[in-house]
Amino acid sequence: MSRGSLGPLVQKGEPHECSNSRLQSQCFAGIFVNSANLPDDMQLDVSLVSPFVETPFESENRLCGMIHLSQQAIEKMLSRNYSRWIVMYSGGKDSTTALVLCTEVLRKYDILPEALYCDTEIEIPTLQQFALSFLQSVSAQQLAKVTVLKPAPEDSFWVQVIGKGYPPPHQGFRWCTHRLKVKPVEKYLNMLSPSERERTLVVTGVRFGESDVRDARLKLSCSRGGECGQGVWYEQSQRLKIGYFSPIVVWRECDVWDFLNFVAPSWGYPTRGLLSVYKGRETRFGCWTCSVVSQDRTMQKIVQEETRWKPLLEFRNWLVDFARTPENRVRKPNGQLGRLTLSARETILQRLREVERKIQQPILSDIGYSLVTQLWEDPWYSDSYDGEDNALHRSNE
């Protein structure tokens, strides 16, 4: 079977991972035969897809239709003279799907996409292992160029928490995403020349239906000049002068899992094991320190099978409670809780060193430790908010 062709998706009678029904189908040249009777809310909106798809298909041929829709969307972006394609890859199901789709279309045009992976240095270990293994595979097959970014040492998580005394991120102060992910990527993109940026397209795996917050952002983008419709989400960044694009914006979760379990493996991609890595639908790819979620169900599931990572979960839970304790925080002039006290930061460092010994793996780098100790000597990050200028300077920290 040739790469990129839609061969047999699943053996007859094999369980359908998403709908709990059984597929009785094969996909030939984009056409399902004897397709399963999927629920109405999983059917493809033919009016949305038909302008992009050359091969006729019926509404029940959802997955094949979605694949062709995405392929046509990628072709459309190629027609706009984008010659440098950067796929934002996290290791999760959506970014993996976007990367596979792009590599399969772009290889026909001798365009090597770039998979951009941002290592926050606090990634969930087992999920990061899959992500790096997948990147190694596509790199070895020369399907994509792989670039790994990291936050600057002064922006790292532990320097912010232990050095500056930032409380762990929460919904009201979600400082982590910008420092750990956005800044490294924007710094990388800003290194491109103006002419290179005009030819650069950043591909994401963003989809409608992921969350209410994500849907709201997509709708806002569409209302402000973003291109939405026909299965495409496209936006031109006025600040960076770079295009942003998602080829799977109208895919549903079921489409993504079917693609990764049945189609991508038939094309030679090691994606079939991703479902077991997720250990359930609620699982998120991200940081083991995440305090934005109230309970980290992802880490809870992981430590049930891999107990060596239990100290990470225990430390995360302890840190959240410890940072919320008023005695461990400096009071601002207005009476609100401010940064962590120096004593609290020293305690966090001691506990973190204990975790390192338990898992036999370094967490805080030597550079990070050096920055932490320097910040402890900096009066800006002391236990005092004395002075009107200091209070103003620290009001956002």
CSV table of C-alpha atoms in Angstrom, one decimal:
chain,number,residue,atom,x,y,z
A,1,MET,CA,0.0,0.0,0.0
A,2,SER,CA,1.4,3.4,-1.0
A,3,ARG,CA,2.1,6.0,1.6
A,4,GLY,CA,-0.8,8.5,2.0
A,5,SER,CA,-3.3,6.2,0.4
A,6,LEU,CA,-6.4,5.2,2.4
A,7,GLY,CA,-6.0,1.5,2.8
A,8,PRO,CA,-8.1,-0.7,5.2
A,9,LEU,CA,-8.8,1.3,8.3
A,10,VAL,CA,-9.9,-1.6,10.5
A,11,GLN,CA,-10.5,-5.3,10.3
A,12,LYS,CA,-14.2,-6.3,9.9
A,13,GLY,CA,-15.8,-6.4,13.3
A,14,GLU,CA,-12.9,-4.7,15.2
A,15,PRO,CA,-14.2,-2.5,18.0
A,16,HIS,CA,-14.5,1.2,17.1
A,17,GLU,CA,-12.5,3.0,19.8
A,18,CYS,CA,-14.7,6.1,19.9
A,19,SER,CA,-18.3,5.1,19.4
A,20,ASN,CA,-18.3,1.7,21.1
A,21,SER,CA,-19.8,0.4,18.0
A,22,ARG,CA,-18.2,-2.0,15.5
A,23,LEU,CA,-17.0,-0.8,12.1
A,24,GLN,CA,-17.8,-3.0,9.1
A,25,SER,CA,-15.8,-0.9,6.7
A,26,GLN,CA,-12.9,-0.3,4.5
A,27,CYS,CA,-11.8,2.9,2.8
A,28,PHE,CA,-10.8,2.8,-0.9
A,29,ALA,CA,-9.8,6.0,-2.6
A,30,GLY,CA,-11.7,8.1,-0.1
A,31,ILE,CA,-15.0,6.1,-0.2
A,32,PHE,CA,-16.3,4.0,2.7
A,33,VAL,CA,-18.3,0.9,1.9
A,34,ASN,CA,-20.6,-0.8,4.4
A,35,SER,CA,-19.9,1.9,6.9
A,36,ALA,CA,-21.1,1.7,10.5
A,37,ASN,CA,-24.2,3.5,11.5
A,38,LEU,CA,-22.6,6.2,13.6
A,39,PRO,CA,-24.6,8.5,15.9
A,40,ASP,CA,-26.0,11.7,14.2
A,41,ASP,CA,-23.6,13.9,16.1
A,42,MET,CA,-20.7,12.1,14.5
A,43,GLN,CA,-21.8,12.5,10.9
A,44,LEU,CA,-20.0,14.7,8.5
A,45,ASP,CA,-21.7,17.9,7.4
A,46,VAL,CA,-21.5,17.4,3.6
A,47,SER,CA,-22.4,21.0,2.9
A,48,LEU,CA,-19.3,22.0,4.7
A,49,VAL,CA,-16.9,19.6,3.0
A,50,SER,CA,-18.2,19.1,-0.5
A,51,PRO,CA,-16.6,22.3,-2.0
A,52,PHE,CA,-13.2,21.0,-1.0
A,53,VAL,CA,-13.5,17.3,-1.8
A,54,GLU,CA,-13.2,16.0,-5.3
A,55,THR,CA,-14.2,12.4,-4.6
A,56,PRO,CA,-17.9,12.2,-3.9
A,57,PHE,CA,-18.9,10.5,-0.7
A,58,GLU,CA,-22.0,10.1,1.5
A,59,SER,CA,-22.4,11.7,4.9
A,60,GLU,CA,-21.6,8.5,6.8
A,61,ASN,CA,-18.1,8.5,5.3
A,62,ARG,CA,-16.9,10.8,8.0
A,63,LEU,CA,-13.3,9.9,8.5
A,64,CYS,CA,-12.3,9.7,4.9
A,65,GLY,CA,-14.2,13.0,4.3
A,66,MET,CA,-12.3,14.7,7.1
A,67,ILE,CA,-8.9,13.4,5.8
A,68,HIS,CA,-9.6,14.7,2.3
A,69,LEU,CA,-10.9,18.0,3.6
A,70,SER,CA,-7.7,18.5,5.5
A,71,GLN,CA,-5.6,17.5,2.6
A,72,GLN,CA,-7.4,20.0,0.4
A,73,ALA,CA,-7.0,22.7,3.1
A,74,ILE,CA,-3.3,22.1,3.1
A,75,GLU,CA,-3.2,22.3,-0.7
A,76,LYS,CA,-5.0,25.6,-0.4
A,77,MET,CA,-2.3,27.0,1.9
A,78,LEU,CA,0.4,25.8,-0.5
A,79,SER,CA,-1.3,27.8,-3.3
A,80,ARG,CA,-0.6,30.9,-1.2
A,81,ASN,CA,3.1,30.4,-1.6
A,82,TYR,CA,3.9,29.3,1.9
A,83,SER,CA,7.1,27.4,1.6
A,84,ARG,CA,8.2,27.1,5.2
A,85,TRP,CA,5.8,25.0,7.3
A,86,ILE,CA,6.3,24.9,11.1
A,87,VAL,CA,4.1,22.4,12.9
A,88,MET,CA,3.6,23.1,16.6
A,89,TYR,CA,4.0,19.7,18.2
A,90,SER,CA,3.2,18.9,21.8
A,91,GLY,CA,3.0,15.1,21.6
A,92,GLY,CA,-0.8,15.2,22.1
A,93,LYS,CA,-3.3,13.6,19.8
A,94,ASP,CA,-4.3,16.8,17.9
A,95,SER,CA,-0.8,18.1,17.1
A,96,THR,CA,0.3,14.5,16.1
A,97,THR,CA,-2.6,14.3,13.7
A,98,ALA,CA,-1.8,17.8,12.2
A,99,LEU,CA,1.9,16.8,11.8
A,100,VAL,CA,1.1,13.5,10.1
A,101,LEU,CA,-1.4,15.2,7.7
A,102,CYS,CA,1.1,17.9,6.8
A,103,THR,CA,4.1,15.6,6.2
A,104,GLU,CA,2.0,13.3,3.9
A,105,VAL,CA,0.9,16.2,1.7
A,106,LEU,CA,4.1,18.3,1.7
A,107,ARG,CA,6.3,15.4,0.8
A,108,LYS,CA,4.7,15.3,-2.6
A,109,TYR,CA,6.0,18.8,-3.1
A,110,ASP,CA,9.5,18.1,-1.7
A,111,ILE,CA,8.8,20.4,1.3
A,112,LEU,CA,10.1,19.2,4.6
A,113,PRO,CA,8.0,20.6,7.4
A,114,GLU,CA,9.5,21.5,10.7
A,115,ALA,CA,8.2,20.0,13.9
A,116,LEU,CA,8.6,22.5,16.7
A,117,TYR,CA,8.6,21.0,20.2
A,118,CYS,CA,8.8,23.2,23.3
A,119,ASP,CA,10.3,21.4,26.3
A,120,THR,CA,9.2,23.2,29.4
A,121,GLU,CA,11.5,21.0,31.5
A,122,ILE,CA,8.6,20.0,33.6
A,123,GLU,CA,6.8,17.9,31.1
A,124,ILE,CA,5.0,14.7,32.4
A,125,PRO,CA,7.8,12.1,31.9
A,126,THR,CA,5.9,9.3,30.3
A,127,LEU,CA,4.1,11.6,27.9
A,128,GLN,CA,7.3,13.3,27.0
A,129,GLN,CA,8.9,10.0,26.3
A,130,PHE,CA,6.3,9.3,23.6
A,131,ALA,CA,6.6,12.7,22.1
A,132,LEU,CA,10.4,12.5,21.8
A,133,SER,CA,10.2,8.9,20.5
A,134,PHE,CA,7.7,10.0,17.8
A,135,LEU,CA,9.9,13.0,16.8
A,136,GLN,CA,12.9,10.7,16.5
A,137,SER,CA,10.9,8.4,14.2
A,138,VAL,CA,9.8,11.2,11.8
A,139,SER,CA,13.3,12.6,11.8
A,140,ALA,CA,14.9,9.2,11.1
A,141,GLN,CA,12.5,8.8,8.2
A,142,GLN,CA,13.3,12.3,7.0
A,143,LEU,CA,9.6,13.2,7.1
A,144,ALA,CA,10.2,16.4,9.2
A,145,LYS,CA,12.9,18.5,10.6
A,146,VAL,CA,12.8,18.5,14.4
A,147,THR,CA,13.5,21.5,16.5
A,148,VAL,CA,13.4,21.4,20.3
A,149,LEU,CA,13.0,24.7,22.2
A,150,LYS,CA,13.4,25.4,25.9
A,151,PRO,CA,12.5,28.5,28.0
A,152,ALA,CA,15.4,30.8,28.8
A,153,PRO,CA,16.9,29.9,32.2
A,154,GLU,CA,15.6,33.1,33.8
A,155,ASP,CA,12.1,32.2,32.6
A,156,SER,CA,12.1,28.6,33.9
A,157,PHE,CA,9.4,27.4,36.2
A,158,TRP,CA,11.7,26.8,39.2
A,159,VAL,CA,13.5,30.2,38.9
A,160,GLN,CA,10.1,31.9,39.0
A,161,VAL,CA,8.8,29.9,42.0
A,162,ILE,CA,11.8,29.3,44.1
A,163,GLY,CA,13.9,32.3,43.0
A,164,LYS,CA,11.3,35.1,42.6
A,165,GLY,CA,8.7,33.6,44.8
A,166,TYR,CA,5.9,33.4,42.3
A,167,PRO,CA,3.0,31.3,43.6
A,168,PRO,CA,2.2,28.3,41.4
A,169,PRO,CA,0.0,29.3,38.5
A,170,HIS,CA,-3.8,29.5,38.9
A,171,GLN,CA,-6.7,30.7,36.8
A,172,GLY,CA,-6.2,34.3,38.1
A,173,PHE,CA,-2.4,34.3,37.6
A,174,ARG,CA,-1.5,31.9,34.8
A,175,TRP,CA,2.0,33.1,34.2
A,176,CYS,CA,3.4,29.8,33.1
A,177,THR,CA,2.2,29.5,29.5
A,178,HIS,CA,3.7,32.7,28.2
A,179,ARG,CA,7.1,32.2,29.9
A,180,LEU,CA,7.5,28.5,29.2
A,181,LYS,CA,6.0,28.1,25.8
A,182,VAL,CA,5.0,31.4,24.1
A,183,LYS,CA,8.2,33.3,24.6
A,184,PRO,CA,10.6,30.5,23.3
A,185,VAL,CA,8.5,30.1,20.2
A,186,GLU,CA,8.1,33.8,19.5
A,187,LYS,CA,11.9,34.3,20.1
A,188,TYR,CA,12.5,31.6,17.5
A,189,LEU,CA,10.1,33.0,15.0
A,190,ASN,CA,11.5,36.5,15.5
A,191,MET,CA,14.9,35.2,14.3
A,192,LEU,CA,13.4,34.8,10.8
A,193,SER,CA,14.0,37.6,8.4
A,194,PRO,CA,11.0,39.6,7.2
A,195,SER,CA,11.0,37.8,3.8
A,196,GLU,CA,11.1,34.4,5.6
A,197,ARG,CA,8.2,35.3,7.7
A,198,GLU,CA,6.1,36.1,4.7
A,199,ARG,CA,6.6,32.6,3.5
A,200,THR,CA,6.2,30.9,6.9
A,201,LEU,CA,3.0,29.1,8.0
A,202,VAL,CA,2.6,27.9,11.6
A,203,VAL,CA,0.4,24.8,11.8
A,204,THR,CA,-1.5,23.9,15.0
A,205,GLY,CA,-3.9,21.2,16.0
A,206,VAL,CA,-6.5,23.5,17.3
A,207,ARG,CA,-10.1,22.2,17.0
A,208,PHE,CA,-13.6,23.4,17.8
A,209,GLY,CA,-15.1,21.4,20.7
A,210,GLU,CA,-11.9,21.0,22.8
A,211,SER,CA,-13.1,23.4,25.4
A,212,ASP,CA,-15.4,26.4,25.8
A,213,VAL,CA,-12.4,28.7,26.2
A,214,ARG,CA,-10.8,27.4,23.0
A,215,ASP,CA,-14.1,27.7,21.1
A,216,ALA,CA,-14.5,31.3,22.3
A,217,ARG,CA,-11.0,32.2,21.1
A,218,LEU,CA,-11.6,30.6,17.7
A,219,LYS,CA,-14.9,32.5,17.3
A,220,LEU,CA,-13.2,35.7,18.3
A,221,SER,CA,-10.5,35.1,15.7
A,222,CYS,CA,-13.1,34.4,13.0
A,223,SER,CA,-15.0,37.6,13.9
A,224,ARG,CA,-11.7,39.7,13.6
A,225,GLY,CA,-10.7,38.7,10.1
A,226,GLY,CA,-9.6,35.1,10.6
A,227,GLU,CA,-10.6,32.8,7.7
A,228,CYS,CA,-13.1,30.2,9.0
A,229,GLY,CA,-15.2,27.8,7.0
A,230,GLN,CA,-14.8,24.9,4.6
A,231,GLY,CA,-12.9,23.0,7.4
A,232,VAL,CA,-10.2,25.7,7.6
A,233,TRP,CA,-9.0,28.0,10.3
A,234,TYR,CA,-6.4,30.6,9.1
A,235,GLU,CA,-5.2,33.8,10.7
A,236,GLN,CA,-2.5,36.2,9.8
A,237,SER,CA,-0.6,37.5,12.8
A,238,GLN,CA,-0.2,41.3,12.3
A,239,ARG,CA,2.5,41.4,14.9
A,240,LEU,CA,4.7,38.6,13.8
A,241,LYS,CA,3.6,38.8,10.1
A,242,ILE,CA,3.3,35.0,10.0
A,243,GLY,CA,0.3,32.9,9.0
A,244,TYR,CA,-1.4,30.5,11.5
A,245,PHE,CA,-3.4,27.5,10.3
A,246,SER,CA,-5.2,24.4,11.5
A,247,PRO,CA,-6.1,21.7,9.1
A,248,ILE,CA,-8.3,19.8,11.6
A,249,VAL,CA,-10.4,22.6,13.1
A,250,VAL,CA,-13.7,20.8,12.4
A,251,TRP,CA,-12.4,17.3,13.3
A,252,ARG,CA,-14.0,15.7,16.4
A,253,GLU,CA,-12.2,13.7,19.0
A,254,CYS,CA,-13.5,10.5,17.5
A,255,ASP,CA,-12.0,11.4,14.0
A,256,VAL,CA,-8.7,12.1,15.6
A,257,TRP,CA,-8.5,8.7,17.4
A,258,ASP,CA,-9.7,6.8,14.4
A,259,PHE,CA,-7.0,8.5,12.3
A,260,LEU,CA,-4.2,7.8,14.8
A,261,ASN,CA,-5.3,4.2,15.5
A,262,PHE,CA,-6.0,3.0,12.0
A,263,VAL,CA,-4.8,5.4,9.2
A,264,ALA,CA,-1.5,6.9,10.4
A,265,PRO,CA,-0.1,3.4,11.4
A,266,SER,CA,-0.9,2.2,7.9
A,267,TRP,CA,1.2,5.1,6.6
A,268,GLY,CA,4.2,4.1,8.7
A,269,TYR,CA,3.7,6.4,11.7
A,270,PRO,CA,4.0,4.9,15.3
A,271,THR,CA,0.8,6.4,16.6
A,272,ARG,CA,-1.3,3.4,17.5
A,273,GLY,CA,0.2,3.4,21.1
A,274,LEU,CA,-0.8,6.9,21.8
A,275,LEU,CA,-4.2,5.9,23.1
A,276,SER,CA,-2.6,3.8,25.8
A,277,VAL,CA,-0.2,6.6,26.7
A,278,TYR,CA,-3.3,8.9,27.3
A,279,LYS,CA,-4.8,6.3,29.7
A,280,GLY,CA,-8.2,7.9,29.2
A,281,ARG,CA,-9.9,10.7,27.5
A,282,GLU,CA,-9.4,13.2,30.3
A,283,THR,CA,-5.7,13.0,30.1
A,284,ARG,CA,-3.8,16.1,29.1
A,285,PHE,CA,-0.3,16.5,27.7
A,286,GLY,CA,1.5,19.1,29.7
A,287,CYS,CA,3.4,19.8,32.9
A,288,TRP,CA,3.5,17.6,36.0
A,289,THR,CA,3.5,20.7,38.2
A,290,CYS,CA,0.2,22.0,36.7
A,291,SER,CA,-1.8,23.7,39.4
A,292,VAL,CA,-4.4,25.3,37.1
A,293,VAL,CA,-6.3,22.0,37.3
A,294,SER,CA,-7.8,21.3,40.8
A,295,GLN,CA,-6.9,17.6,40.6
A,296,ASP,CA,-4.3,16.2,38.3
A,297,ARG,CA,-6.0,13.1,37.0
A,298,THR,CA,-3.4,12.5,34.4
A,299,MET,CA,-0.6,12.0,37.0
A,300,GLN,CA,-2.9,10.1,39.2
A,301,LYS,CA,-3.4,7.5,36.4
A,302,ILE,CA,0.2,7.4,35.5
A,303,VAL,CA,1.5,6.7,39.0
A,304,GLN,CA,-1.0,3.8,39.3
A,305,GLU,CA,1.1,2.0,36.8
A,306,GLU,CA,4.5,3.6,37.2
A,307,THR,CA,5.0,4.3,40.9
A,308,ARG,CA,8.5,5.8,40.3
A,309,TRP,CA,6.8,9.0,39.4
A,310,LYS,CA,4.6,9.2,42.6
A,311,PRO,CA,7.0,11.6,44.3
A,312,LEU,CA,6.2,14.1,41.5
A,313,LEU,CA,2.5,14.0,42.1
A,314,GLU,CA,3.0,14.2,45.9
A,315,PHE,CA,5.2,17.2,45.6
A,316,ARG,CA,2.8,18.9,43.2
A,317,ASN,CA,-0.1,18.5,45.7
A,318,TRP,CA,2.1,19.6,48.6
A,319,LEU,CA,3.3,22.7,46.7
A,320,VAL,CA,-0.3,23.8,45.9
A,321,ASP,CA,-1.4,23.7,49.5
A,322,PHE,CA,1.9,25.1,50.8
A,323,ALA,CA,1.7,28.1,48.5
A,324,ARG,CA,-1.9,28.9,49.5
A,325,THR,CA,-1.0,29.1,53.2
A,326,PRO,CA,-1.0,32.8,54.2
A,327,GLU,CA,2.0,32.3,56.5
A,328,ASN,CA,4.1,31.4,53.5
A,329,ARG,CA,3.3,34.6,51.6
A,330,VAL,CA,4.4,38.2,51.9
A,331,ARG,CA,1.6,40.7,52.3
A,332,LYS,CA,1.4,43.5,49.8
A,333,PRO,CA,0.7,47.1,51.0
A,334,ASN,CA,-3.0,46.6,50.1
A,335,GLY,CA,-3.2,43.5,52.3
A,336,GLN,CA,-3.3,41.0,49.5
A,337,LEU,CA,-1.1,37.9,49.4
A,338,GLY,CA,2.0,38.5,47.4
A,339,ARG,CA,5.1,36.4,46.6
A,340,LEU,CA,6.3,33.4,48.6
A,341,THR,CA,8.5,34.3,51.6
A,342,LEU,CA,12.2,33.5,51.4
A,343,SER,CA,11.8,30.9,54.1
A,344,ALA,CA,9.0,29.3,52.1
A,345,ARG,CA,11.2,29.3,49.0
A,346,GLU,CA,14.0,27.6,50.9
A,347,THR,CA,11.6,24.9,52.1
A,348,ILE,CA,10.4,24.3,48.5
A,349,LEU,CA,14.0,23.9,47.4
A,350,GLN,CA,14.7,21.4,50.1
A,351,ARG,CA,11.6,19.4,49.3
A,352,LEU,CA,12.5,19.5,45.6
A,353,ARG,CA,15.9,18.1,46.3
A,354,GLU,CA,14.3,15.2,48.1
A,355,VAL,CA,12.2,14.5,45.1
A,356,GLU,CA,15.3,14.4,42.9
A,357,ARG,CA,16.8,11.8,45.1
A,358,LYS,CA,13.7,9.7,45.1
A,359,ILE,CA,13.3,9.6,41.3
A,360,GLN,CA,17.1,9.6,40.8
A,361,GLN,CA,16.8,12.4,38.2
A,362,PRO,CA,17.7,16.1,38.3
A,363,ILE,CA,14.9,18.6,38.2
A,364,LEU,CA,16.5,21.9,39.0
A,365,SER,CA,19.5,22.6,36.7
A,366,ASP,CA,22.8,24.0,38.0
A,367,ILE,CA,22.1,27.2,36.0
A,368,GLY,CA,18.7,27.4,37.6
A,369,TYR,CA,20.1,26.9,41.1
A,370,SER,CA,22.6,29.7,40.5
A,371,LEU,CA,19.9,32.1,39.4
A,372,VAL,CA,17.7,31.1,42.4
A,373,THR,CA,20.5,32.0,44.9
A,374,GLN,CA,21.2,35.3,43.1
A,375,LEU,CA,17.5,36.3,43.2
A,376,TRP,CA,17.4,35.5,47.0
A,377,GLU,CA,20.0,38.3,47.4
A,378,ASP,CA,18.0,40.7,45.1
A,379,PRO,CA,16.0,43.3,47.2
A,380,TRP,CA,13.3,43.3,44.5
A,381,TYR,CA,12.4,39.8,45.5
A,382,SER,CA,12.8,40.1,49.3
A,383,ASP,CA,10.2,39.7,52.0
A,384,SER,CA,9.4,43.4,51.8
A,385,TYR,CA,7.1,45.5,49.6
A,386,ASP,CA,8.4,48.7,51.1
A,387,GLY,CA,8.3,51.8,48.9
A,388,GLU,CA,5.7,53.0,46.5
A,389,ASP,CA,7.9,52.2,43.5
A,390,ASN,CA,8.5,48.7,44.7
A,391,ALA,CA,4.8,48.1,45.2
A,392,LEU,CA,4.1,49.3,41.7
A,393,HIS,CA,6.9,47.2,40.3
A,394,ARG,CA,5.7,44.1,42.0
A,395,SER,CA,1.9,44.6,41.5
A,396,ASN,CA,2.0,42.2,38.5
A,397,GLU,CA,4.2,39.5,40.1
